[in-house]
Backbone as a printed PyTorch tensor [residue, N CA C, xyz], in Angstrom:
tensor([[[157.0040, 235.8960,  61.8290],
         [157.0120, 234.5770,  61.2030],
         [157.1400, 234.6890,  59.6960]],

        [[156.2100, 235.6130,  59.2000],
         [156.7570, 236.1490,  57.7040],
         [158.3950, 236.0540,  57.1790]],

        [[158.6920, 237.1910,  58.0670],
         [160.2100, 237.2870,  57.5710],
         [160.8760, 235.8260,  57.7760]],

        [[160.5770, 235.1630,  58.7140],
         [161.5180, 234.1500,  59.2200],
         [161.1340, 233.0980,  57.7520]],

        [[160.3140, 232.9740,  57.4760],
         [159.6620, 232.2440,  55.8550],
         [160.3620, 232.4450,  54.9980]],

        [[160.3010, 234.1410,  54.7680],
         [160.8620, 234.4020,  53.4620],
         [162.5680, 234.0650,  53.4520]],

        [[163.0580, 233.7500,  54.7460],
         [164.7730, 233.4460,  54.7690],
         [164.5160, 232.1520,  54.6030]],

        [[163.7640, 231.4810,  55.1280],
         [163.7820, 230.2490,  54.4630],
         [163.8360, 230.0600,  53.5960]],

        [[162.5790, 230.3910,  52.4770],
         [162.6310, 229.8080,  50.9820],
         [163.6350, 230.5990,  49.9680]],

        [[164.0650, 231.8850,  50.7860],
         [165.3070, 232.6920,  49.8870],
         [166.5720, 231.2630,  50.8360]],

        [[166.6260, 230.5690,  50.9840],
         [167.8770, 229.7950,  51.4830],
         [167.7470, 228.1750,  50.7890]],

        [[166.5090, 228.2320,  50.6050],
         [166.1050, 227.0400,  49.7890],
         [166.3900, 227.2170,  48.6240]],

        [[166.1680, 228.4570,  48.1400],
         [166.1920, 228.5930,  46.7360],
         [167.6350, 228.5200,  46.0330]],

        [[168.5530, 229.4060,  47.2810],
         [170.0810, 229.3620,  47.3360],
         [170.7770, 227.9970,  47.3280]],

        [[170.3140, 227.5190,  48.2080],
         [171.0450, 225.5650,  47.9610],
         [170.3330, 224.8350,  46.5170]],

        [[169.2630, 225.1490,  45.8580],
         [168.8110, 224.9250,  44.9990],
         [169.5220, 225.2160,  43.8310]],

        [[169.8340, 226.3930,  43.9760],
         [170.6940, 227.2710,  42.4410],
         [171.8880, 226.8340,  42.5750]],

        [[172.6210, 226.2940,  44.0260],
         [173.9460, 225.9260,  43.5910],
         [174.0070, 224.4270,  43.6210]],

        [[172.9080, 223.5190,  43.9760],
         [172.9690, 222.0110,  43.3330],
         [172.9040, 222.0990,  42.1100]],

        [[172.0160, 223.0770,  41.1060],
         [171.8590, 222.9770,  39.7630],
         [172.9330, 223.2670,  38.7810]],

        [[173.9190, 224.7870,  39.5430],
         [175.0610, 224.8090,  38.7880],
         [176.1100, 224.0740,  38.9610]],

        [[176.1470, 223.2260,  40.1400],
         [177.7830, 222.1540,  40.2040],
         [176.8010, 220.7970,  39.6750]],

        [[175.8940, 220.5000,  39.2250],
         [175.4730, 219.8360,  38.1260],
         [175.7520, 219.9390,  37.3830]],

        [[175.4440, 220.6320,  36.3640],
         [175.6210, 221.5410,  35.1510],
         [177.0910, 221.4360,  35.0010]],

        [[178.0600, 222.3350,  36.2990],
         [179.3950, 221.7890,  35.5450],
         [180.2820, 220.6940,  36.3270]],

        [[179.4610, 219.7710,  36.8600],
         [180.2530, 218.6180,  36.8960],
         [180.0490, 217.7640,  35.8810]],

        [[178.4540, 217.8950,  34.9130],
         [178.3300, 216.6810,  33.5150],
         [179.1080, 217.4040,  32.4230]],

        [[179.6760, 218.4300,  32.4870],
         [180.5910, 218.8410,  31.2590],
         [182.0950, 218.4480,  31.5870]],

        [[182.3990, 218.0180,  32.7040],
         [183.6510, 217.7410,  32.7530],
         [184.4060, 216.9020,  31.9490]],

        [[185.4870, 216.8450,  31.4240],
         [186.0750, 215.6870,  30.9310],
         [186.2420, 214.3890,  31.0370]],

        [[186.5370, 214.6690,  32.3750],
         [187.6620, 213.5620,  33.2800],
         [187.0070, 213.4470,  34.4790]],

        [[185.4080, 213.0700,  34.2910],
         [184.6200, 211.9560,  35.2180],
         [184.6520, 210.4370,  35.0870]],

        [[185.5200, 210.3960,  35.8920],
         [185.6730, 209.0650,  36.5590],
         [184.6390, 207.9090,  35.8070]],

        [[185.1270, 206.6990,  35.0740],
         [183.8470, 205.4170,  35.2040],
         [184.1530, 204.6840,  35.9420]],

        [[182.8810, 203.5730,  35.6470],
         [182.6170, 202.3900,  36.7450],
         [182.6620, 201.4680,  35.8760]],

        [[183.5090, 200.5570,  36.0530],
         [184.0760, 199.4030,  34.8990],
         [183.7880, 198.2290,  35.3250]],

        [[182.8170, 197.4160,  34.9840],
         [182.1610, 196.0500,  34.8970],
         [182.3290, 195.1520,  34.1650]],

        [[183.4390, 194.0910,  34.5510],
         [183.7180, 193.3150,  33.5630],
         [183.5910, 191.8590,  33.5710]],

        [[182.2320, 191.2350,  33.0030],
         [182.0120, 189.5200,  33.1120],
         [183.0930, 188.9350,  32.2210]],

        [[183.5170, 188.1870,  32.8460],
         [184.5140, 187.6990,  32.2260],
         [183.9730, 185.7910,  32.0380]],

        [[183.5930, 185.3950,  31.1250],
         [183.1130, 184.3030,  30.9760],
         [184.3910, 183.1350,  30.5890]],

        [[184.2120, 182.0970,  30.9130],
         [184.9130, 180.8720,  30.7740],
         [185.4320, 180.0910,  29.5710]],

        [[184.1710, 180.6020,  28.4730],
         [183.9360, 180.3940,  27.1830],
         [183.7240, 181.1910,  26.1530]],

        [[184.3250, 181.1900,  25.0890],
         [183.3300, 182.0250,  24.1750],
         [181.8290, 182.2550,  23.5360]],

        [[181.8430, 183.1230,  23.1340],
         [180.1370, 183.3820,  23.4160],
         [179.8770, 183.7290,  24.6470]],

        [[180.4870, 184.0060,  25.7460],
         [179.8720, 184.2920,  27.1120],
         [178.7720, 183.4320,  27.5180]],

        [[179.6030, 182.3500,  27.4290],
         [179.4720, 181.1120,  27.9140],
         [179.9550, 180.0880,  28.9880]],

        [[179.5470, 179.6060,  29.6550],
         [180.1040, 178.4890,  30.7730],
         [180.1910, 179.5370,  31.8160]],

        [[181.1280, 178.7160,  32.6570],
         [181.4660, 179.8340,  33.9150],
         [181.3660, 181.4880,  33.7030]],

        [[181.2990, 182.0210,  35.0350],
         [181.4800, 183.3360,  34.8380],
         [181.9100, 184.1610,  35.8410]],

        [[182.4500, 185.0910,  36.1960],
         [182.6430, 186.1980,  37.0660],
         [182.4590, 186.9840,  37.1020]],

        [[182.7590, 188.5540,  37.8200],
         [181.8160, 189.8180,  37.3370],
         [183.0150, 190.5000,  38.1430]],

        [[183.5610, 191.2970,  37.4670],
         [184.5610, 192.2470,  37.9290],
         [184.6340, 193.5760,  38.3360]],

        [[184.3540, 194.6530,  39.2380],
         [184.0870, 195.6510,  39.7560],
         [185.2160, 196.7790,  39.7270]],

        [[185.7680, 197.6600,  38.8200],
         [186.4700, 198.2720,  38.5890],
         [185.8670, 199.8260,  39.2890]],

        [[185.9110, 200.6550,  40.4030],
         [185.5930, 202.0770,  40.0880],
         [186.4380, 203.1210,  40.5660]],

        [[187.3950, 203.0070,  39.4240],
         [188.0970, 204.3460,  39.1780],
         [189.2550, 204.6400,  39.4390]],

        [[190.2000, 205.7200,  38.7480],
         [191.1800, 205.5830,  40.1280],
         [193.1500, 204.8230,  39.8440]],

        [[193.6420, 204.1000,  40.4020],
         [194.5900, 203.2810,  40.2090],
         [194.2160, 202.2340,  39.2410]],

        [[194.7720, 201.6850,  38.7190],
         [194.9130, 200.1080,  37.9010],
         [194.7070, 199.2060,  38.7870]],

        [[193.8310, 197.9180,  38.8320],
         [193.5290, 196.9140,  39.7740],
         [194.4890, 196.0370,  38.8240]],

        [[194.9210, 195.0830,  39.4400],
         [195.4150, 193.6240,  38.1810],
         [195.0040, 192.5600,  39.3040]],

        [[194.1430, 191.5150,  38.3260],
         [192.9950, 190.1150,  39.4340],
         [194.2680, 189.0130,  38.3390]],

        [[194.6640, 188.0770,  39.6600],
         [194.7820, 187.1700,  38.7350],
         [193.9610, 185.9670,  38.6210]],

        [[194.2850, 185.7180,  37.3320],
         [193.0630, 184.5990,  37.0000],
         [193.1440, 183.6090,  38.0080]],

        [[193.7660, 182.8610,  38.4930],
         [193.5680, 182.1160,  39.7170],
         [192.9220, 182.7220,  40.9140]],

        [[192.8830, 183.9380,  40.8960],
         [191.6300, 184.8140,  41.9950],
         [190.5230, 184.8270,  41.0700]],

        [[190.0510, 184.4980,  40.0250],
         [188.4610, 183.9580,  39.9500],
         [188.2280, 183.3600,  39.3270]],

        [[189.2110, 182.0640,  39.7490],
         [189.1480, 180.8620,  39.8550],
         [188.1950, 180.2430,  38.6120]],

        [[188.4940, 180.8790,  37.5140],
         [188.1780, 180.0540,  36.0230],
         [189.3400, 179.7480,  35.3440]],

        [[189.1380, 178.4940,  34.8120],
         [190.4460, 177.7490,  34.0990],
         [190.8970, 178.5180,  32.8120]],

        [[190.0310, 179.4130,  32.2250],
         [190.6010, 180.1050,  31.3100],
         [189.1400, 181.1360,  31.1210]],

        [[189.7830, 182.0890,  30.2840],
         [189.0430, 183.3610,  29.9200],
         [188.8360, 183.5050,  28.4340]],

        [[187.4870, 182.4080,  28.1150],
         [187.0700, 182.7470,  26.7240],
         [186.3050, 183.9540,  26.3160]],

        [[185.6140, 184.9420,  26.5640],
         [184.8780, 185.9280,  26.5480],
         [185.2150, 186.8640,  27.6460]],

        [[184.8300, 187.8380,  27.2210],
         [184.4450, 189.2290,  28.2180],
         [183.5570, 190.2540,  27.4110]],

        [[182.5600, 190.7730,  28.1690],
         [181.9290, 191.6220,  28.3040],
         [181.8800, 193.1290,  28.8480]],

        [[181.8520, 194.0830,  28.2530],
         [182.1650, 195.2990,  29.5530],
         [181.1130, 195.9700,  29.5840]],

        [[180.9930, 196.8040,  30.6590],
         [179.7560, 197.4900,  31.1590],
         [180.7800, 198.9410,  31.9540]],

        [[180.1590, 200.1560,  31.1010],
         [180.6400, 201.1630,  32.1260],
         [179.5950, 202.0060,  32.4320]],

        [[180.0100, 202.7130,  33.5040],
         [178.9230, 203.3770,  33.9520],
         [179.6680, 204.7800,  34.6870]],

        [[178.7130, 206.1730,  34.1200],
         [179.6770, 207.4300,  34.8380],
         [178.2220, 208.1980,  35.8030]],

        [[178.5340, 208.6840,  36.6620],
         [177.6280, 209.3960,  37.4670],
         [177.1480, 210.9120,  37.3310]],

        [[176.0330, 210.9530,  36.6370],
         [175.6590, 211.9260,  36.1480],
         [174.4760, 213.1030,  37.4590]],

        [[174.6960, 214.0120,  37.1920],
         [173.9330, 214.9780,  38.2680],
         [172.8490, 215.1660,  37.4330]],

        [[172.1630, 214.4170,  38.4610],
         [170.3230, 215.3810,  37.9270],
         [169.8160, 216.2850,  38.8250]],

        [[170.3090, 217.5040,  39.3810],
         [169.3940, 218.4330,  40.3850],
         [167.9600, 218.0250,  39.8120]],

        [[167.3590, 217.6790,  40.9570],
         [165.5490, 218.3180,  40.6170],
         [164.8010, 218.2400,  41.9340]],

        [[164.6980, 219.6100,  41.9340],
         [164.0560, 219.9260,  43.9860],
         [162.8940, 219.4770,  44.0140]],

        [[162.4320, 219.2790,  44.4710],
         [161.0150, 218.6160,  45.1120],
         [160.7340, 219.0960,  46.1930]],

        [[159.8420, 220.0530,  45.8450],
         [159.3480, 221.0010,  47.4060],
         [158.2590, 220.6940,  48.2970]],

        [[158.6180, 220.2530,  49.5940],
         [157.7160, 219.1860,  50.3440],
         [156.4080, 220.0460,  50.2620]],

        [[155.3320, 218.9820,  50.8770],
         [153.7020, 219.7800,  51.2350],
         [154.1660, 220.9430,  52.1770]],

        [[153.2870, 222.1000,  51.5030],
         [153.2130, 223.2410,  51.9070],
         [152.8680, 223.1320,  53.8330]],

        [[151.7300, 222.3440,  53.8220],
         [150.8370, 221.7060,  55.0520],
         [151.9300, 221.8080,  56.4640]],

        [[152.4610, 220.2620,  55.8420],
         [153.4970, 220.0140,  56.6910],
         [154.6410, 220.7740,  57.0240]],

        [[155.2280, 221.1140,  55.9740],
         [156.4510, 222.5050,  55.7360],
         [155.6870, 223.5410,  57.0020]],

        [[154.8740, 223.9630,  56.6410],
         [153.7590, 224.8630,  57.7030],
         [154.1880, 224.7040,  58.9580]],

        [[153.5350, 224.0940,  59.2380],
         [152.8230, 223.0740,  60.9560],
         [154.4440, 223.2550,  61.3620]],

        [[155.3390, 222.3110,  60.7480],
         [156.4790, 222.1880,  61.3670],
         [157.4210, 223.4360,  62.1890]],

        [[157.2490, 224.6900,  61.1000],
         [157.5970, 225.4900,  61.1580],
         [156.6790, 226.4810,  62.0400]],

        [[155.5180, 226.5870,  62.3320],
         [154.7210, 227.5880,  63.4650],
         [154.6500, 226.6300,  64.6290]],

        [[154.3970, 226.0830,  64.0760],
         [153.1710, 225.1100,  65.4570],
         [154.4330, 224.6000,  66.6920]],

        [[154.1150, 224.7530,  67.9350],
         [155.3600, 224.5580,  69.0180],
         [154.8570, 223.1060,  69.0410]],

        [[155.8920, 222.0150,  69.1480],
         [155.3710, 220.7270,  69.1960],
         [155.2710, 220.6260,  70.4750]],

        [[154.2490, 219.5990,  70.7280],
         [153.5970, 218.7900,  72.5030],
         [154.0220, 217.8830,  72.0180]],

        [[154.8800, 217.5740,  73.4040],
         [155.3620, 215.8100,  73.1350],
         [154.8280, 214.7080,  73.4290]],

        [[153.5930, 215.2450,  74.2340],
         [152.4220, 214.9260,  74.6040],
         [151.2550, 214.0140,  73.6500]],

        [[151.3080, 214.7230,  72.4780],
         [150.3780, 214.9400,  71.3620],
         [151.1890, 213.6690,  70.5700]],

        [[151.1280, 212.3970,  69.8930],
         [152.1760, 211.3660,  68.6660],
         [151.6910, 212.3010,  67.5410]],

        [[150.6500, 212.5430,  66.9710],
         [150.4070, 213.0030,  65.8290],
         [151.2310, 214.4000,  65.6510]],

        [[151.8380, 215.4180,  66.7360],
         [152.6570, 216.3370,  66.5270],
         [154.0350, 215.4750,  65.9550]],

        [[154.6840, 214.7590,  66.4520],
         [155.7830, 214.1260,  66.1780],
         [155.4150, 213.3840,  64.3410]],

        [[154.5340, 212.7380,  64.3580],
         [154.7360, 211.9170,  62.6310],
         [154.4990, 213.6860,  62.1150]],

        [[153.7640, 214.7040,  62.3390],
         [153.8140, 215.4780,  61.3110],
         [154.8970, 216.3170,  61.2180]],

        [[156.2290, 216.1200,  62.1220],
         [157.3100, 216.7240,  62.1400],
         [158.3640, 216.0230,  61.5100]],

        [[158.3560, 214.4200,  61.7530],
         [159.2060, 213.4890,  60.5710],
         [158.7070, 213.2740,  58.7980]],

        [[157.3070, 214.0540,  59.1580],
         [156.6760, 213.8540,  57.8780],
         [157.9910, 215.3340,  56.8110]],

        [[157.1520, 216.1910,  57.7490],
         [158.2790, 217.4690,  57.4700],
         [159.9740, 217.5040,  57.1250]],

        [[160.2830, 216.5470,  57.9080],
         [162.0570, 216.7730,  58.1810],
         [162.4220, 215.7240,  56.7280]],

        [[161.4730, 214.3550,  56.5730],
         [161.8360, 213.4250,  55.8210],
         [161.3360, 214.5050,  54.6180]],

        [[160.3470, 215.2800,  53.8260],
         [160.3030, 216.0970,  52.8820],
         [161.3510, 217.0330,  52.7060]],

        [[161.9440, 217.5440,  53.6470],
         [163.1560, 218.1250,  53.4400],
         [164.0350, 217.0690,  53.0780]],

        [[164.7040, 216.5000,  53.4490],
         [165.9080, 216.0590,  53.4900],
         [166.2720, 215.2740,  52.3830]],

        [[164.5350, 215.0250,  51.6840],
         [164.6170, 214.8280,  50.2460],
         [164.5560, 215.4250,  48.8610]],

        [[164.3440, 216.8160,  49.2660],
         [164.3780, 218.1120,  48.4440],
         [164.6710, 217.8440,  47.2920]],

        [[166.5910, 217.5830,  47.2820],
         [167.3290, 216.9610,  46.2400],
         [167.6670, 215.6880,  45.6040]],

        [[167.2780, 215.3620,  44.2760],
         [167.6810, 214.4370,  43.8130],
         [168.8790, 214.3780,  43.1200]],

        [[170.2840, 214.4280,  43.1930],
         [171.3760, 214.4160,  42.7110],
         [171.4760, 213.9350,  41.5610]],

        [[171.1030, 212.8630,  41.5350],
         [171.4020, 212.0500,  40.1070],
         [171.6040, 210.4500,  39.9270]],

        [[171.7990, 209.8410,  39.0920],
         [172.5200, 208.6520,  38.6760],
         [173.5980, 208.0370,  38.2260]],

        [[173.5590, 207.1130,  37.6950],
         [174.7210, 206.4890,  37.3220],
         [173.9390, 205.9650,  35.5820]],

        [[174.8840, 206.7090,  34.7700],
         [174.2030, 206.3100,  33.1660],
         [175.2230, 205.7070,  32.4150]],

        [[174.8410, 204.6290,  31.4250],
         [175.4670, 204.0930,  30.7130],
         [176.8370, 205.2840,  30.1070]],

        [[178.0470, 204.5080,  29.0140],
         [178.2440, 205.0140,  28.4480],
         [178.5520, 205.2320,  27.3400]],

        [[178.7670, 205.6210,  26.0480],
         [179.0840, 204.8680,  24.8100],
         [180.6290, 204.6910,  24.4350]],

        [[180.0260, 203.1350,  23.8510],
         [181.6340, 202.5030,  23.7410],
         [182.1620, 203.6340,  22.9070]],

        [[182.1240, 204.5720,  22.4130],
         [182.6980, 205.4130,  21.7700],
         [183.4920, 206.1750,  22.2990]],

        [[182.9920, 206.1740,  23.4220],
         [183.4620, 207.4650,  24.3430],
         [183.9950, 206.8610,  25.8100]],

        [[184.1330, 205.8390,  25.4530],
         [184.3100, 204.9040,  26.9580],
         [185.8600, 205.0090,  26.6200]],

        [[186.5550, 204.8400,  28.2990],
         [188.1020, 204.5700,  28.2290],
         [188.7690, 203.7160,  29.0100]],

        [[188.1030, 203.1740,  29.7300],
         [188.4200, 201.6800,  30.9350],
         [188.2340, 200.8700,  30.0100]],

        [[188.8680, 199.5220,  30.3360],
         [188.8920, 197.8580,  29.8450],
         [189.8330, 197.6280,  30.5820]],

        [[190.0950, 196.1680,  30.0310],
         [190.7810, 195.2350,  30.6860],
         [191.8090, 195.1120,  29.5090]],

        [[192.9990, 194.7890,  30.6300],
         [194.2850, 194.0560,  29.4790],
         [194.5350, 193.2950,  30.1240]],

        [[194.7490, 192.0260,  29.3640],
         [195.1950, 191.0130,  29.4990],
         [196.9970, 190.7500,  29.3550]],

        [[197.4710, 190.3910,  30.3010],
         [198.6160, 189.8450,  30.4680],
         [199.3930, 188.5700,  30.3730]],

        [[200.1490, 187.5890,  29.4210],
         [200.5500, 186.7350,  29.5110],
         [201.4280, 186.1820,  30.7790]],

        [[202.0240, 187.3970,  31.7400],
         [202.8150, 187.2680,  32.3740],
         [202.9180, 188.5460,  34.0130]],

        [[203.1660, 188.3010,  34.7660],
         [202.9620, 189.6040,  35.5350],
         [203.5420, 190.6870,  35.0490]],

        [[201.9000, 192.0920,  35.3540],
         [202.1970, 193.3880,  34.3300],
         [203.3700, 193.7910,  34.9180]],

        [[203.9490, 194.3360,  33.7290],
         [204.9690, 195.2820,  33.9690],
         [205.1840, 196.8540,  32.8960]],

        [[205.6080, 197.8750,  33.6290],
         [205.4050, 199.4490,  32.9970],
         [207.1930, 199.4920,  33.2630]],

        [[207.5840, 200.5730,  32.4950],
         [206.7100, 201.1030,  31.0000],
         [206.5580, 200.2550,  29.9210]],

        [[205.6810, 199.8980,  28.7380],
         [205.7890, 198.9390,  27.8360],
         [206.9120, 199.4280,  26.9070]],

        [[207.8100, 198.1460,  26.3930],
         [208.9700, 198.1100,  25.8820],
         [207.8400, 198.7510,  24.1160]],

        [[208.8860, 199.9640,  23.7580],
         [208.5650, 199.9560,  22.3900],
         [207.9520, 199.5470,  21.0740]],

        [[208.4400, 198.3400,  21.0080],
         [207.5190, 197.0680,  19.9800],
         [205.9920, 197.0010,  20.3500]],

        [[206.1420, 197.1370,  22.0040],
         [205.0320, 196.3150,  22.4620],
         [203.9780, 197.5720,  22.1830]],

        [[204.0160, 198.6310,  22.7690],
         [203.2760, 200.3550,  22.5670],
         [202.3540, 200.3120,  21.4760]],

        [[201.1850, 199.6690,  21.2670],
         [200.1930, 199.5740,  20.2670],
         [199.1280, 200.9050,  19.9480]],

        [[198.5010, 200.9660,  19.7400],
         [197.4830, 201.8410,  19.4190],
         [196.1920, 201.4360,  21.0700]],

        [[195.3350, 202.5560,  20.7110],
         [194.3930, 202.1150,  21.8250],
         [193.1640, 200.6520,  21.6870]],

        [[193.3800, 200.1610,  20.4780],
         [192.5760, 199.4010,  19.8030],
         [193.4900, 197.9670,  20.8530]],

        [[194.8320, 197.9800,  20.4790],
         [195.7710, 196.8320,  21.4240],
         [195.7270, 196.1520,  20.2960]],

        [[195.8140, 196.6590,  18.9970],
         [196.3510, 195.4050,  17.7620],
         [197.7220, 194.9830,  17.6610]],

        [[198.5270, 195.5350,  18.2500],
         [200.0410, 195.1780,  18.4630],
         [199.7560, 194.1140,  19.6030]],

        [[199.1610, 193.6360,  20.0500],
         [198.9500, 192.4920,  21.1250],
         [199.3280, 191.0270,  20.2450]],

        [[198.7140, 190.9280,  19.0790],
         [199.6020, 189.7440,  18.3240],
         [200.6190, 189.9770,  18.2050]],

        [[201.3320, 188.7200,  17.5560],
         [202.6380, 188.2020,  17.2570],
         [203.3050, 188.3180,  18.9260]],

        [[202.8880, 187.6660,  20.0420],
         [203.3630, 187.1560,  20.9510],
         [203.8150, 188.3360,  21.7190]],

        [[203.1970, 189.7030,  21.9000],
         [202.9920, 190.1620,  22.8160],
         [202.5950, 190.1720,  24.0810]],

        [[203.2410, 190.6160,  24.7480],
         [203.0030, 190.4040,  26.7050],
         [201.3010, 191.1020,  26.7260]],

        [[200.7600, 191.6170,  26.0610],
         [199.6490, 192.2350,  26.6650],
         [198.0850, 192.7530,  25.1930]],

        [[197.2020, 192.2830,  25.8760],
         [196.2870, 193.0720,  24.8000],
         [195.2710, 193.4860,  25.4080]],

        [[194.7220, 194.5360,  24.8330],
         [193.8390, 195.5390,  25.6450],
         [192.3360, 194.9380,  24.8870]],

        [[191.2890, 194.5390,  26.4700],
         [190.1660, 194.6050,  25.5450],
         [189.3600, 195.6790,  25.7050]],

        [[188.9530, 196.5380,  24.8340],
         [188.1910, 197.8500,  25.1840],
         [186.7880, 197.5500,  24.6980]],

        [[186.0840, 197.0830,  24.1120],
         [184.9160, 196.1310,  23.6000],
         [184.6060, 195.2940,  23.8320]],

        [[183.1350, 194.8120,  24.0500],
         [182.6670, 193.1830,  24.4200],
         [183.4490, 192.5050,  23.3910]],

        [[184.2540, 191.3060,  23.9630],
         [184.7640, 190.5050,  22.7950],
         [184.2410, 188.6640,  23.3380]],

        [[183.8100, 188.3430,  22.0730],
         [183.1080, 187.2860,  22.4430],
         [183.9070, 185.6360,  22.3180]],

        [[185.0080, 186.4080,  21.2810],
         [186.0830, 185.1290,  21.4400],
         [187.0920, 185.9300,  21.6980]],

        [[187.8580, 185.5910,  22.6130],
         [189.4560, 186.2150,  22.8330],
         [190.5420, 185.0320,  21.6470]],

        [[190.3980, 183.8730,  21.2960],
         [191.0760, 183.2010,  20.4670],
         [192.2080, 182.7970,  21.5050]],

        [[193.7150, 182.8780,  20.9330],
         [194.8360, 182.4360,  21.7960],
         [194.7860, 183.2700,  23.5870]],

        [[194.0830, 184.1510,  23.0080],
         [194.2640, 184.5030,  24.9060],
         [193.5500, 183.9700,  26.0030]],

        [[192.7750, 182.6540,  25.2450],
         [191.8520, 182.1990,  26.1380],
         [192.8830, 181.7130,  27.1770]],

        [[193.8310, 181.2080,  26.4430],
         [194.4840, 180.0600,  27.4550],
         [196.1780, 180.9290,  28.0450]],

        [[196.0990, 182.4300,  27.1350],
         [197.2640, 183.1540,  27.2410],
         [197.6020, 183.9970,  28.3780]],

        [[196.1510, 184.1900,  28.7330],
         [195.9960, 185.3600,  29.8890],
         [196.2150, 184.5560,  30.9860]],

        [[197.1310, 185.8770,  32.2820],
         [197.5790, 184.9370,  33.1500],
         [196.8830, 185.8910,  34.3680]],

        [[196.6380, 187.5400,  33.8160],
         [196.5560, 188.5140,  34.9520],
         [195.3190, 189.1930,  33.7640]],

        [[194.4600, 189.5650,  34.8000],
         [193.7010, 190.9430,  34.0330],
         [193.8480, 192.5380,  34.7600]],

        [[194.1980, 193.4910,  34.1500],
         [194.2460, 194.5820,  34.3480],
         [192.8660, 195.4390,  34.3980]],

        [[192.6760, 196.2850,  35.3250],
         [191.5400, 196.7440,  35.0800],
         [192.2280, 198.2310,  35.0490]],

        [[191.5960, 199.2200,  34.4510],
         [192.1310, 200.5970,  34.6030],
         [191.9330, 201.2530,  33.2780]],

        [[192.3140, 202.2510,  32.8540],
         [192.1900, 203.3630,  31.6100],
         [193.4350, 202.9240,  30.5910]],

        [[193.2710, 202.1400,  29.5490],
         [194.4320, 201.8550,  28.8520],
         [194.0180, 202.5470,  27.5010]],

        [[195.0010, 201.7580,  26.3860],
         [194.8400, 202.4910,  24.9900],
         [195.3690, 203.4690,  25.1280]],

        [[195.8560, 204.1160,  26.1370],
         [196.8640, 205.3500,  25.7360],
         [195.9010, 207.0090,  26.3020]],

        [[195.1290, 206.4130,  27.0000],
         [194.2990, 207.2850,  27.8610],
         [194.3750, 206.8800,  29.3750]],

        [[194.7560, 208.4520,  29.9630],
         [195.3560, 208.3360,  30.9490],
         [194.0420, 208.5640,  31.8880]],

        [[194.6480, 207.7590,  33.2810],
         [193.3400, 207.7810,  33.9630],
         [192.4620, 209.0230,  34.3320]],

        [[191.3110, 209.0660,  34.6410],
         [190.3020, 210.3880,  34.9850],
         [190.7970, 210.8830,  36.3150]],

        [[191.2680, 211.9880,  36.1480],
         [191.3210, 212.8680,  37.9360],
         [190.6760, 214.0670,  38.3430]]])
């Protein structure tokens, strides 16, 4: 029973060391994927009506504004979110870990059975993977662009702005919002489609 222990916790320890290192290098990656949340309010100030837009990852979505069904798009808000690995093992009661492992269960016995789900549910929670953490607008690369007209690629020359989308005036087909913006101004009533996806000239995460 010894030996059969020590392969255990040498196998525990093994799934342990390699949740911690594909942690480790999955939060250094570049090109982890966000989760793009975008209220899109009725009014400025993020005001009046509202909707809530669910972007995660991937292809370009385009909603048109008549799919959520607000008469115009004075505000938007964004919210991203990337999924970060937290390994941290949690090694069940010794007790139970025990029992489970010597003791032959009687099916006879209920209290053999809860102290064997007590056991299996401590395992099976060992690992805590992680969350989902904010991210900074600094470092964020999803938003929304707004379209006067149905999108169309590649953008004609003139139109090819910076990632900011300041080439979106003077009657451009498209402007990128990458920031909470609390008045959109002429695009309240300009926008016809919203784009969801990695714009500004950053290509999507793979």
């Amino acid at each position: 029973m010894k030996r059969k222990t020590r392969i255990l916790l040498a196998g525990l320890a093994s799934v342990g060391g390699a949740v911690v290192g594909a942690g480790m290098l999955h939060n250094r990656r570049p090109d982890r994927r966000e989760r793009l949340y975008a209220t899109v309010y009725s009014e400025p100030g993020y005001m009046g009506r509202y909707e809530r837009l669910t972007w995660n990852g991937g292809k370009r979505e385009v909603v048109p504004l008549n799919r959520i069904k607000l008469p115009r798009i004075g505000s938007i808000r964004l919210e991203r979110l990337v999924y970060r690995f937290q390994p941290d093992v949690r090694l069940p009661n010794p007790y139970f870990l025990w029992h489970a492992l010597t003791e032959r269960l009687d099916p006879s016995d209920p209290e053999e059975g809860i102290v064997g789900f007590i056991a299996m549910h401590q395992l099976a929670g060992m690992f805590s993977m992680g969350l989902w953490e904010p991210v900074r607008e600094s470092e964020a690369r999803s938003g929304v662009r707004l379209w006067a007209g149905r999108p169309g690629y590649p953008l004609p020359a003139r139109d090819r702005g910076g990632p900011s989308g300041k080439a979106a005036s003077g009657g451009s087909p498209w402007r990128d919002v990458l920031a909470n913006t609390p008045d959109l101004g002429p695009w309240s009533t300009r926008a016809r489609y919203l784009e969801l996806g990695y714009h500004g000239g950053s290509g999507a995460r793979r």
